[in-house]
Amino acid sequence: MDTIHIRGGRRLKGTIPVSGAKNAALPLMTAALLTDEPLTLANMPRLADVRTLSKLLAALGGEVSIDRGEDADVMTVHAKDIRSTTAPYEIVSQIRASFWVLGPLVARCREAKVSLPGGCAIGARPVDLYIKGLQKMGAEIDLVEGYVHAAAPDGLKGAVIRSPVVSVGATHTLMMAATLADGVTVLENAAREPEIGDVANCLVAMGAKIEGIGTSTLRIEGVERLHGATHRVIADRIEAGTYAIAAAMTGGEIVLEGVEGETFGAAISVLRAAGAEVESEQGAVRVARNGERLQATDVVTQVFPGFPTDLQAQFMALMTTADGESEITETIFENRFMHVQELARFGADISLHGDKALVRGVEKLKGAPVMASDLRASAALIIAGLAAEGETIVNRVYHLDRGFERIEAKLGACGADIWREKEKH
Ligand code: UD1
């Protein structure tokens, strides 16, 4: 397996182009299953998860073609005929978002057989909300040997669905399913992450009727059919936030190109409270820290526009060298603290108390060999390594490659001493 090596202690300075959002790109790809016409997606990030989902779409009968651009790809998915409505374990177990083909398949083909999902091991991550929502829309659901079988022989029917928990994936799935249902579906307590809005806008471009985009109540009036469209994937606020934290951690200055300040939600005020300067410029965000030490800052992860759980590990890395004690509370996933023991290898002082981590800032981190445990946790280890004295080796970087495009190249261009060693075969 590849490893990433970092010699820490350099300030980051420069410009980083922010890639298209993984968490929008993946559901947008599944939306292509809703129509027999081509869906063209611009600003696609080059990520392992995108390649894995492409394989699944191809297995279902979609033709996936890619135009490689200088900075980003343009992908066209043409699901003219759906050859198979089975999404196999071998693929769905690799990324959770591939489970989301369930909604489009059952809406268009009136049946689907989708393996229960995999993805990052960051908690139980059940699928009850997807199942209850589709049942309310008239689907019959059975669980057989690790697969969800959904059948709606007469098509899905509009329904009012109030989710007890805000779920990004269930919102994507039910919103897509509702676009082709008979009648009106209202999704109450829907997720309103910017990526949901991006997918909703694409569905509207495909002919869907959706009201309430950007709010927690989505009203979807089903239509007979959707058509092809061209859509540009929004910028990745988690990638941008990760580099913003890296800039703050190393006391550098970075311009994040292609991202707007408002998509950061609460992350901006948290970074400012910790002592970073964050300014929105036109089509970019500038993040800097002058020589002063970071301030310990408490944070609670919340659904958008709250502080995102996907930046929790990176923010914890930042707090390891802050002045004072910070309390980090994880409210979205119950098991998302696997990075704590790895950060301890750098000399960080962190104790866990249920859903809270107490981080006591130390003067300096020291480089260490570490193991990436999940996608966002790997980014936290990179951030710690950038600031640590000496060399850090990050193992299991395939987690990183699932969600961060060319991370060594982007950081290297800003002066980081970072390189990848390819596995020798
Ligand atoms: C998506 C994101 C992930 C992010 C997460 C929360 C993608 C590809 N992934 O994951 O990066 O960390 O949102 O912002 O976009 N839940 C249930 N029952 C369900 C579904 C979810 O109880 O049927 C719970 C989960 O266990 C979790 C909470 O709802 O506690 C939020 O999870 P959810 O928003 O569904 O996360 P994902 O869509 O899997």
CSV table of C-alpha atoms and ligand atoms in Angstrom, one decimal:
chain,number,residue,atom,x,y,z
A,1,MET,CA,0.0,0.0,0.0
A,2,ASP,CA,1.2,3.6,-0.7
A,3,THR,CA,2.4,5.7,2.2
A,4,ILE,CA,2.5,9.5,2.5
A,5,HIS,CA,5.6,11.1,4.0
A,6,ILE,CA,5.8,14.5,5.5
A,7,ARG,CA,8.7,16.5,6.9
A,8,GLY,CA,6.8,18.9,9.1
A,9,GLY,CA,7.3,22.5,10.3
A,10,ARG,CA,6.9,24.5,7.1
A,11,ARG,CA,4.3,27.3,6.7
A,12,LEU,CA,1.9,26.8,3.9
A,13,LYS,CA,1.7,29.7,1.5
A,14,GLY,CA,0.0,29.8,-1.9
A,15,THR,CA,-3.2,29.1,-3.8
A,16,ILE,CA,-5.1,25.8,-3.7
A,17,PRO,CA,-7.8,25.1,-6.4
A,18,VAL,CA,-10.7,23.5,-4.6
A,19,SER,CA,-12.1,20.4,-6.4
A,20,GLY,CA,-15.7,19.5,-7.0
A,21,ALA,CA,-17.5,18.1,-3.9
A,22,LYS,CA,-17.3,14.4,-3.5
A,23,ASN,CA,-20.5,14.4,-1.5
A,24,ALA,CA,-22.4,16.1,-4.4
A,25,ALA,CA,-20.6,14.3,-7.2
A,26,LEU,CA,-21.6,10.8,-6.0
A,27,PRO,CA,-25.4,11.4,-5.6
A,28,LEU,CA,-25.3,13.4,-8.9
A,29,MET,CA,-24.0,10.3,-10.6
A,30,THR,CA,-26.8,8.2,-9.2
A,31,ALA,CA,-29.3,10.8,-10.4
A,32,ALA,CA,-28.3,9.8,-14.0
A,33,LEU,CA,-30.2,6.5,-13.4
A,34,LEU,CA,-33.5,8.5,-13.4
A,35,THR,CA,-33.4,9.2,-17.1
A,36,ASP,CA,-32.7,7.4,-20.4
A,37,GLU,CA,-30.9,10.5,-21.6
A,38,PRO,CA,-27.3,11.5,-20.9
A,39,LEU,CA,-26.5,13.5,-17.8
A,40,THR,CA,-23.3,15.5,-18.1
A,41,LEU,CA,-21.4,16.6,-14.9
A,42,ALA,CA,-18.7,19.2,-15.0
A,43,ASN,CA,-16.1,19.9,-12.3
A,44,MET,CA,-16.0,16.3,-11.3
A,45,PRO,CA,-13.3,15.4,-8.8
A,46,ARG,CA,-10.8,12.7,-9.6
A,47,LEU,CA,-11.3,10.3,-6.6
A,48,ALA,CA,-11.3,6.6,-5.9
A,49,ASP,CA,-15.0,6.9,-4.8
A,50,VAL,CA,-16.0,8.3,-8.1
A,51,ARG,CA,-14.3,5.5,-9.9
A,52,THR,CA,-15.9,2.9,-7.7
A,53,LEU,CA,-19.4,4.4,-8.3
A,54,SER,CA,-18.7,4.5,-12.1
A,55,LYS,CA,-18.1,0.8,-12.0
A,56,LEU,CA,-21.5,0.3,-10.3
A,57,LEU,CA,-23.3,2.5,-12.8
A,58,ALA,CA,-21.7,0.5,-15.6
A,59,ALA,CA,-22.8,-2.8,-14.0
A,60,LEU,CA,-26.4,-1.5,-13.9
A,61,GLY,CA,-26.2,-0.6,-17.6
A,62,GLY,CA,-25.0,3.0,-17.6
A,63,GLU,CA,-22.4,4.2,-20.1
A,64,VAL,CA,-19.9,6.3,-18.3
A,65,SER,CA,-17.5,8.5,-20.3
A,66,ILE,CA,-14.9,11.0,-19.1
A,67,ASP,CA,-13.4,14.0,-20.7
A,68,ARG,CA,-10.2,14.8,-18.8
A,69,GLY,CA,-9.8,18.5,-18.3
A,70,GLU,CA,-6.8,20.3,-17.0
A,71,ASP,CA,-8.1,20.7,-13.4
A,72,ALA,CA,-11.3,18.6,-13.4
A,73,ASP,CA,-13.1,16.0,-15.4
A,74,VAL,CA,-16.4,16.2,-17.3
A,75,MET,CA,-18.3,13.0,-16.9
A,76,THR,CA,-21.3,11.9,-18.9
A,77,VAL,CA,-23.5,9.1,-17.6
A,78,HIS,CA,-26.0,7.7,-20.1
A,79,ALA,CA,-28.3,5.1,-18.5
A,80,LYS,CA,-30.3,4.5,-21.7
A,81,ASP,CA,-31.4,1.0,-20.6
A,82,ILE,CA,-31.0,-0.3,-17.1
A,83,ARG,CA,-29.6,-3.8,-17.6
A,84,SER,CA,-29.7,-4.9,-14.0
A,85,THR,CA,-31.4,-3.6,-10.9
A,86,THR,CA,-29.0,-5.4,-8.6
A,87,ALA,CA,-26.2,-3.4,-6.9
A,88,PRO,CA,-23.8,-6.0,-5.7
A,89,TYR,CA,-22.1,-6.3,-2.3
A,90,GLU,CA,-18.6,-6.2,-3.9
A,91,ILE,CA,-19.1,-2.5,-4.9
A,92,VAL,CA,-21.7,-1.2,-2.4
A,93,SER,CA,-19.5,-2.4,0.5
A,94,GLN,CA,-16.8,-0.1,-0.6
A,95,ILE,CA,-18.7,3.2,-0.5
A,96,ARG,CA,-21.8,4.0,1.3
A,97,ALA,CA,-23.1,6.5,-1.3
A,98,SER,CA,-23.5,3.6,-3.8
A,99,PHE,CA,-26.4,2.4,-1.7
A,100,TRP,CA,-28.2,5.6,-2.9
A,101,VAL,CA,-28.9,4.0,-6.3
A,102,LEU,CA,-31.8,2.4,-4.4
A,103,GLY,CA,-34.0,5.5,-4.8
A,104,PRO,CA,-33.5,6.1,-8.6
A,105,LEU,CA,-33.7,2.4,-9.4
A,106,VAL,CA,-37.0,1.7,-7.6
A,107,ALA,CA,-38.4,5.0,-9.0
A,108,ARG,CA,-37.5,4.2,-12.6
A,109,CYS,CA,-37.5,0.4,-12.8
A,110,ARG,CA,-40.1,-0.2,-10.0
A,111,GLU,CA,-37.7,-2.6,-8.3
A,112,ALA,CA,-34.2,-2.7,-6.9
A,113,LYS,CA,-31.9,-5.1,-5.0
A,114,VAL,CA,-29.1,-3.2,-3.3
A,115,SER,CA,-26.6,-4.6,-0.9
A,116,LEU,CA,-26.4,-3.0,2.6
A,117,PRO,CA,-23.7,-0.3,2.5
A,118,GLY,CA,-20.1,-0.1,3.6
A,119,GLY,CA,-18.0,3.1,3.6
A,120,CYS,CA,-16.1,4.6,6.6
A,121,ALA,CA,-16.4,2.7,9.8
A,122,ILE,CA,-17.6,5.7,11.8
A,123,GLY,CA,-20.6,4.3,13.7
A,124,ALA,CA,-23.6,2.1,13.1
A,125,ARG,CA,-24.9,4.0,10.1
A,126,PRO,CA,-28.3,2.3,9.8
A,127,VAL,CA,-30.6,2.6,6.8
A,128,ASP,CA,-34.0,2.5,8.6
A,129,LEU,CA,-34.9,6.0,7.4
A,130,TYR,CA,-34.4,5.1,3.7
A,131,ILE,CA,-36.6,2.0,4.2
A,132,LYS,CA,-39.4,3.7,6.1
A,133,GLY,CA,-39.5,6.5,3.6
A,134,LEU,CA,-39.7,4.2,0.6
A,135,GLN,CA,-42.4,2.1,2.4
A,136,LYS,CA,-44.4,5.3,2.9
A,137,MET,CA,-44.2,5.8,-0.8
A,138,GLY,CA,-45.7,2.4,-1.4
A,139,ALA,CA,-42.6,0.2,-1.9
A,140,GLU,CA,-42.5,-3.2,-0.4
A,141,ILE,CA,-39.2,-3.8,1.3
A,142,ASP,CA,-37.6,-7.1,2.3
A,143,LEU,CA,-34.1,-7.7,3.7
A,144,VAL,CA,-32.7,-10.9,2.3
A,145,GLU,CA,-29.1,-12.1,2.9
A,146,GLY,CA,-27.7,-8.6,3.3
A,147,TYR,CA,-29.6,-7.1,0.4
A,148,VAL,CA,-32.5,-4.6,0.5
A,149,HIS,CA,-35.1,-5.7,-2.0
A,150,ALA,CA,-37.5,-2.9,-2.9
A,151,ALA,CA,-40.5,-3.4,-5.2
A,152,ALA,CA,-43.2,-1.0,-6.3
A,153,PRO,CA,-45.0,-2.8,-9.2
A,154,ASP,CA,-47.5,0.0,-9.6
A,155,GLY,CA,-44.9,2.8,-9.2
A,156,LEU,CA,-44.1,4.9,-6.1
A,157,LYS,CA,-46.8,7.2,-4.7
A,158,GLY,CA,-46.2,10.7,-3.2
A,159,ALA,CA,-46.3,10.8,0.6
A,160,VAL,CA,-45.5,13.1,3.5
A,161,ILE,CA,-42.4,11.8,5.2
A,162,ARG,CA,-41.1,13.3,8.4
A,163,SER,CA,-37.7,12.1,9.4
A,164,PRO,CA,-36.9,11.8,13.1
A,165,VAL,CA,-33.2,12.3,12.3
A,166,VAL,CA,-31.7,14.6,9.7
A,167,SER,CA,-30.0,12.3,7.2
A,168,VAL,CA,-28.1,13.4,4.1
A,169,GLY,CA,-28.3,10.0,2.4
A,170,ALA,CA,-32.0,9.4,3.1
A,171,THR,CA,-32.8,12.9,1.8
A,172,HIS,CA,-30.9,12.3,-1.4
A,173,THR,CA,-32.6,8.9,-1.9
A,174,LEU,CA,-36.1,9.9,-1.1
A,175,MET,CA,-35.8,13.2,-3.1
A,176,MET,CA,-34.7,11.3,-6.2
A,177,ALA,CA,-37.4,8.6,-5.7
A,178,ALA,CA,-40.1,11.3,-5.4
A,179,THR,CA,-39.2,13.0,-8.7
A,180,LEU,CA,-40.8,10.1,-10.6
A,181,ALA,CA,-43.5,9.2,-8.1
A,182,ASP,CA,-47.2,9.7,-8.7
A,183,GLY,CA,-48.3,12.8,-6.8
A,184,VAL,CA,-46.6,15.1,-4.3
A,185,THR,CA,-44.0,14.1,-1.8
A,186,VAL,CA,-43.1,16.3,1.2
A,187,LEU,CA,-39.9,15.6,3.0
A,188,GLU,CA,-40.0,17.2,6.4
A,189,ASN,CA,-36.8,17.6,8.5
A,190,ALA,CA,-34.8,17.1,5.4
A,191,ALA,CA,-31.1,17.6,5.3
A,192,ARG,CA,-30.1,21.0,3.9
A,193,GLU,CA,-26.4,20.5,3.3
A,194,PRO,CA,-25.3,22.5,0.2
A,195,GLU,CA,-24.7,19.2,-1.6
A,196,ILE,CA,-28.5,18.4,-1.3
A,197,GLY,CA,-29.2,21.8,-2.9
A,198,ASP,CA,-26.8,21.0,-5.7
A,199,VAL,CA,-28.4,17.7,-6.5
A,200,ALA,CA,-31.9,19.3,-6.3
A,201,ASN,CA,-30.8,22.0,-8.7
A,202,CYS,CA,-29.5,19.3,-11.1
A,203,LEU,CA,-32.8,17.4,-10.8
A,204,VAL,CA,-34.7,20.6,-11.6
A,205,ALA,CA,-32.5,21.0,-14.7
A,206,MET,CA,-33.6,17.4,-15.6
A,207,GLY,CA,-37.2,18.4,-15.4
A,208,ALA,CA,-38.1,17.6,-11.8
A,209,LYS,CA,-40.4,19.9,-9.8
A,210,ILE,CA,-38.9,20.6,-6.5
A,211,GLU,CA,-39.7,23.5,-4.1
A,212,GLY,CA,-38.0,24.5,-0.9
A,213,ILE,CA,-34.4,23.9,-2.1
A,214,GLY,CA,-32.0,24.9,0.7
A,215,THR,CA,-34.7,24.5,3.4
A,216,SER,CA,-35.6,21.6,5.6
A,217,THR,CA,-38.9,21.0,3.9
A,218,LEU,CA,-38.7,19.8,0.3
A,219,ARG,CA,-41.9,19.5,-1.8
A,220,ILE,CA,-41.5,17.3,-4.8
A,221,GLU,CA,-44.2,16.9,-7.4
A,222,GLY,CA,-43.6,13.8,-9.4
A,223,VAL,CA,-43.4,14.0,-13.2
A,224,GLU,CA,-43.8,11.3,-15.9
A,225,ARG,CA,-40.1,11.4,-17.0
A,226,LEU,CA,-36.9,13.3,-16.6
A,227,HIS,CA,-34.6,14.2,-19.4
A,228,GLY,CA,-30.8,14.8,-19.7
A,229,ALA,CA,-29.0,17.9,-18.5
A,230,THR,CA,-25.6,19.5,-18.0
A,231,HIS,CA,-24.6,20.4,-14.4
A,232,ARG,CA,-21.5,21.8,-12.7
A,233,VAL,CA,-20.7,20.1,-9.4
A,234,ILE,CA,-20.3,22.6,-6.5
A,235,ALA,CA,-16.9,23.1,-4.7
A,236,ASP,CA,-16.0,20.8,-1.9
A,237,ARG,CA,-16.4,22.6,1.4
A,238,ILE,CA,-14.9,19.8,3.3
A,239,GLU,CA,-11.7,19.8,1.2
A,240,ALA,CA,-11.6,23.6,1.4
A,241,GLY,CA,-12.1,23.4,5.2
A,242,THR,CA,-9.4,20.9,5.5
A,243,TYR,CA,-6.8,23.1,3.8
A,244,ALA,CA,-8.1,26.1,5.8
A,245,ILE,CA,-7.3,24.2,8.9
A,246,ALA,CA,-3.9,23.2,7.5
A,247,ALA,CA,-3.1,26.9,6.9
A,248,ALA,CA,-4.1,27.8,10.4
A,249,MET,CA,-2.1,24.9,11.9
A,250,THR,CA,1.1,25.8,10.1
A,251,GLY,CA,0.7,29.6,10.6
A,252,GLY,CA,0.6,30.1,6.8
A,253,GLU,CA,-1.6,31.8,4.3
A,254,ILE,CA,-3.6,30.1,1.7
A,255,VAL,CA,-6.1,31.3,-0.9
A,256,LEU,CA,-8.8,28.6,-1.6
A,257,GLU,CA,-9.9,29.1,-5.1
A,258,GLY,CA,-13.4,28.3,-6.4
A,259,VAL,CA,-15.2,28.2,-3.0
A,260,GLU,CA,-17.6,30.8,-1.5
A,261,GLY,CA,-17.5,31.7,2.2
A,262,GLU,CA,-21.1,30.9,2.9
A,263,THR,CA,-20.8,27.2,2.0
A,264,PHE,CA,-18.5,26.9,5.0
A,265,GLY,CA,-21.4,27.5,7.5
A,266,ALA,CA,-20.3,27.6,11.1
A,267,ALA,CA,-16.7,26.4,10.2
A,268,ILE,CA,-15.7,30.0,9.5
A,269,SER,CA,-16.7,31.4,12.9
A,270,VAL,CA,-15.0,28.5,14.6
A,271,LEU,CA,-11.8,29.0,12.7
A,272,ARG,CA,-11.9,32.7,13.6
A,273,ALA,CA,-12.5,32.0,17.2
A,274,ALA,CA,-9.4,29.8,17.2
A,275,GLY,CA,-7.4,32.7,15.9
A,276,ALA,CA,-7.3,32.3,12.1
A,277,GLU,CA,-8.1,35.1,9.7
A,278,VAL,CA,-10.7,34.1,7.2
A,279,GLU,CA,-11.9,36.4,4.5
A,280,SER,CA,-14.2,35.9,1.6
A,281,GLU,CA,-12.9,37.3,-1.7
A,282,GLN,CA,-14.6,37.0,-5.0
A,283,GLY,CA,-14.8,33.3,-5.8
A,284,ALA,CA,-12.2,32.5,-3.2
A,285,VAL,CA,-11.6,32.4,0.6
A,286,ARG,CA,-8.3,33.5,2.1
A,287,VAL,CA,-7.2,31.9,5.4
A,288,ALA,CA,-4.1,33.0,7.4
A,289,ARG,CA,-2.7,33.0,10.9
A,290,ASN,CA,-0.1,35.5,12.1
A,291,GLY,CA,2.6,34.3,14.5
A,292,GLU,CA,0.3,34.1,17.5
A,293,ARG,CA,-0.6,30.8,19.1
A,294,LEU,CA,-4.0,29.3,18.4
A,295,GLN,CA,-6.7,29.6,21.1
A,296,ALA,CA,-8.5,26.5,22.4
A,297,THR,CA,-12.0,26.6,21.1
A,298,ASP,CA,-15.0,24.3,21.8
A,299,VAL,CA,-16.9,22.8,19.0
A,300,VAL,CA,-20.1,20.7,18.6
A,301,THR,CA,-20.7,18.9,15.3
A,302,GLN,CA,-24.1,19.6,13.9
A,303,VAL,CA,-26.1,19.3,10.7
A,304,PHE,CA,-25.6,22.2,8.2
A,305,PRO,CA,-25.1,25.1,8.8
A,306,GLY,CA,-23.6,23.8,12.0
A,307,PHE,CA,-20.0,22.7,12.3
A,308,PRO,CA,-19.6,19.6,10.0
A,309,THR,CA,-18.8,16.2,11.4
A,310,ASP,CA,-16.6,15.8,8.3
A,311,LEU,CA,-14.2,18.5,9.7
A,312,GLN,CA,-14.2,17.2,13.3
A,313,ALA,CA,-11.0,15.1,13.1
A,314,GLN,CA,-9.1,17.9,11.2
A,315,PHE,CA,-10.2,20.5,13.8
A,316,MET,CA,-9.1,18.2,16.6
A,317,ALA,CA,-5.7,18.1,15.0
A,318,LEU,CA,-5.7,21.9,15.0
A,319,MET,CA,-6.6,22.0,18.7
A,320,THR,CA,-3.7,19.7,19.7
A,321,THR,CA,-1.3,22.7,19.7
A,322,ALA,CA,-3.7,25.4,20.8
A,323,ASP,CA,-3.4,27.4,24.0
A,324,GLY,CA,-5.7,25.8,26.6
A,325,GLU,CA,-8.3,23.0,26.6
A,326,SER,CA,-10.9,22.5,24.0
A,327,GLU,CA,-14.0,20.3,24.2
A,328,ILE,CA,-15.0,18.6,20.9
A,329,THR,CA,-18.5,17.1,20.9
A,330,GLU,CA,-19.5,14.7,18.2
A,331,THR,CA,-23.3,14.5,17.8
A,332,ILE,CA,-23.7,13.0,14.4
A,333,PHE,CA,-21.8,9.7,14.5
A,334,GLU,CA,-21.2,7.7,17.7
A,335,ASN,CA,-17.9,6.2,16.8
A,336,ARG,CA,-16.0,9.0,15.1
A,337,PHE,CA,-13.0,9.3,17.4
A,338,MET,CA,-10.7,6.7,15.9
A,339,HIS,CA,-8.1,9.4,15.1
A,340,VAL,CA,-7.6,10.2,18.8
A,341,GLN,CA,-5.2,7.3,19.4
A,342,GLU,CA,-3.3,8.2,16.2
A,343,LEU,CA,-3.0,11.8,17.2
A,344,ALA,CA,-1.6,10.7,20.5
A,345,ARG,CA,1.4,9.2,18.6
A,346,PHE,CA,2.3,12.8,17.7
A,347,GLY,CA,2.3,13.6,21.4
A,348,ALA,CA,-1.2,15.1,21.5
A,349,ASP,CA,-3.0,15.1,24.9
A,350,ILE,CA,-6.6,14.0,24.3
A,351,SER,CA,-9.0,12.1,26.6
A,352,LEU,CA,-12.4,10.7,25.6
A,353,HIS,CA,-15.6,11.0,27.6
A,354,GLY,CA,-18.5,9.5,25.7
A,355,ASP,CA,-19.3,11.8,22.8
A,356,LYS,CA,-16.8,14.4,23.9
A,357,ALA,CA,-13.0,14.6,23.4
A,358,LEU,CA,-11.1,16.9,25.7
A,359,VAL,CA,-8.0,18.3,24.0
A,360,ARG,CA,-5.3,19.9,26.1
A,361,GLY,CA,-3.0,21.8,23.8
A,362,VAL,CA,0.7,21.0,23.8
A,363,GLU,CA,3.6,23.3,22.7
A,364,LYS,CA,4.7,21.1,19.8
A,365,LEU,CA,3.8,17.8,18.0
A,366,LYS,CA,6.5,15.3,17.0
A,367,GLY,CA,6.4,13.4,13.7
A,368,ALA,CA,5.4,9.7,13.9
A,369,PRO,CA,4.3,6.7,11.9
A,370,VAL,CA,0.5,6.6,11.9
A,371,MET,CA,-2.4,4.7,10.4
A,372,ALA,CA,-5.3,6.3,8.7
A,373,SER,CA,-8.6,4.8,10.0
A,374,ASP,CA,-11.1,6.6,7.8
A,375,LEU,CA,-11.4,9.2,5.2
A,376,ARG,CA,-11.5,12.4,7.2
A,377,ALA,CA,-9.3,11.0,10.0
A,378,SER,CA,-6.6,10.6,7.4
A,379,ALA,CA,-6.7,14.3,6.6
A,380,ALA,CA,-6.3,15.1,10.3
A,381,LEU,CA,-3.1,13.0,10.4
A,382,ILE,CA,-1.8,14.9,7.4
A,383,ILE,CA,-2.5,18.2,9.2
A,384,ALA,CA,-0.8,17.1,12.3
A,385,GLY,CA,2.2,15.9,10.3
A,386,LEU,CA,2.5,19.3,8.5
A,387,ALA,CA,3.0,21.0,11.8
A,388,ALA,CA,5.0,18.3,13.6
A,389,GLU,CA,8.7,18.3,14.1
A,390,GLY,CA,10.4,15.6,12.1
A,391,GLU,CA,9.0,13.0,9.8
A,392,THR,CA,5.5,11.5,9.7
A,393,ILE,CA,4.5,8.5,7.7
A,394,VAL,CA,0.9,8.0,7.1
A,395,ASN,CA,-0.1,4.4,6.3
A,396,ARG,CA,-3.4,3.1,4.7
A,397,VAL,CA,-3.7,6.2,2.5
A,398,TYR,CA,-6.3,4.5,0.3
A,399,HIS,CA,-8.8,6.2,2.7
A,400,LEU,CA,-7.4,9.5,1.7
A,401,ASP,CA,-7.6,8.8,-2.0
A,402,ARG,CA,-11.3,8.1,-1.6
A,403,GLY,CA,-12.0,11.8,-0.9
A,404,PHE,CA,-9.0,14.1,-1.4
A,405,GLU,CA,-7.8,14.8,-4.9
A,406,ARG,CA,-4.0,15.1,-5.4
A,407,ILE,CA,-3.5,16.1,-1.7
A,408,GLU,CA,0.3,15.8,-1.9
A,409,ALA,CA,0.5,17.9,-5.0
A,410,LYS,CA,-1.9,20.6,-3.7
A,411,LEU,CA,0.0,20.9,-0.4
A,412,GLY,CA,3.4,20.6,-2.1
A,413,ALA,CA,2.6,23.6,-4.3
A,414,CYS,CA,2.1,25.6,-1.1
A,415,GLY,CA,5.6,24.7,0.2
A,416,ALA,CA,4.8,21.5,2.2
A,417,ASP,CA,7.5,18.9,2.2
A,418,ILE,CA,5.3,16.0,1.4
A,419,TRP,CA,5.6,13.0,-0.9
A,420,ARG,CA,4.0,9.7,-1.7
A,421,GLU,CA,5.9,6.4,-1.8
A,422,LYS,CA,4.2,3.9,-4.1
A,423,GLU,CA,3.8,0.4,-2.9
A,424,LYS,CA,6.5,-1.8,-4.4
A,425,HIS,CA,5.1,-4.8,-6.2
B,1,UD1,C1,-23.3,11.9,4.6
B,1,UD1,C2,-21.9,12.2,4.0
B,1,UD1,C3,-20.8,12.1,5.1
B,1,UD1,C4,-21.2,13.0,6.3
B,1,UD1,C5,-22.7,12.7,6.7
B,1,UD1,C6,-23.1,13.7,7.8
B,1,UD1,C7,-21.9,11.6,1.7
B,1,UD1,C8,-21.4,10.7,0.6
B,1,UD1,N1,-21.6,11.3,2.9
B,1,UD1,O1,-23.2,10.6,5.0
B,1,UD1,O2,-19.6,12.5,4.6
B,1,UD1,O3,-20.4,12.7,7.4
B,1,UD1,O4,-23.6,12.8,5.6
B,1,UD1,O5,-23.0,15.0,7.3
B,1,UD1,O6,-22.5,12.6,1.4
B,1,UD1,N2,-29.1,7.6,10.3
B,1,UD1,C9,-30.1,6.8,10.8
B,1,UD1,N3,-30.8,6.1,10.0
B,1,UD1,C10,-30.7,6.1,8.6
B,1,UD1,C11,-29.7,7.0,8.1
B,1,UD1,C12,-28.9,7.8,8.9
B,1,UD1,O7,-30.2,6.7,12.0
B,1,UD1,O8,-31.4,5.4,7.9
B,1,UD1,C13,-28.2,8.4,11.2
B,1,UD1,C14,-26.8,8.1,11.1
B,1,UD1,O9,-26.5,6.9,11.9
B,1,UD1,C15,-26.1,9.3,11.6
B,1,UD1,C16,-27.1,10.4,11.1
B,1,UD1,O10,-28.3,9.8,10.8
B,1,UD1,O11,-26.1,9.3,13.0
B,1,UD1,C17,-26.5,11.2,10.0
B,1,UD1,O12,-26.2,10.3,8.9
B,1,UD1,P1,-26.4,10.7,7.4
B,1,UD1,O13,-26.7,12.1,7.3
B,1,UD1,O14,-27.4,9.7,6.8
B,1,UD1,O15,-24.9,10.4,6.8
B,1,UD1,P2,-24.6,9.8,5.4
B,1,UD1,O16,-25.6,10.2,4.4
B,1,UD1,O17,-24.3,8.4,5.5
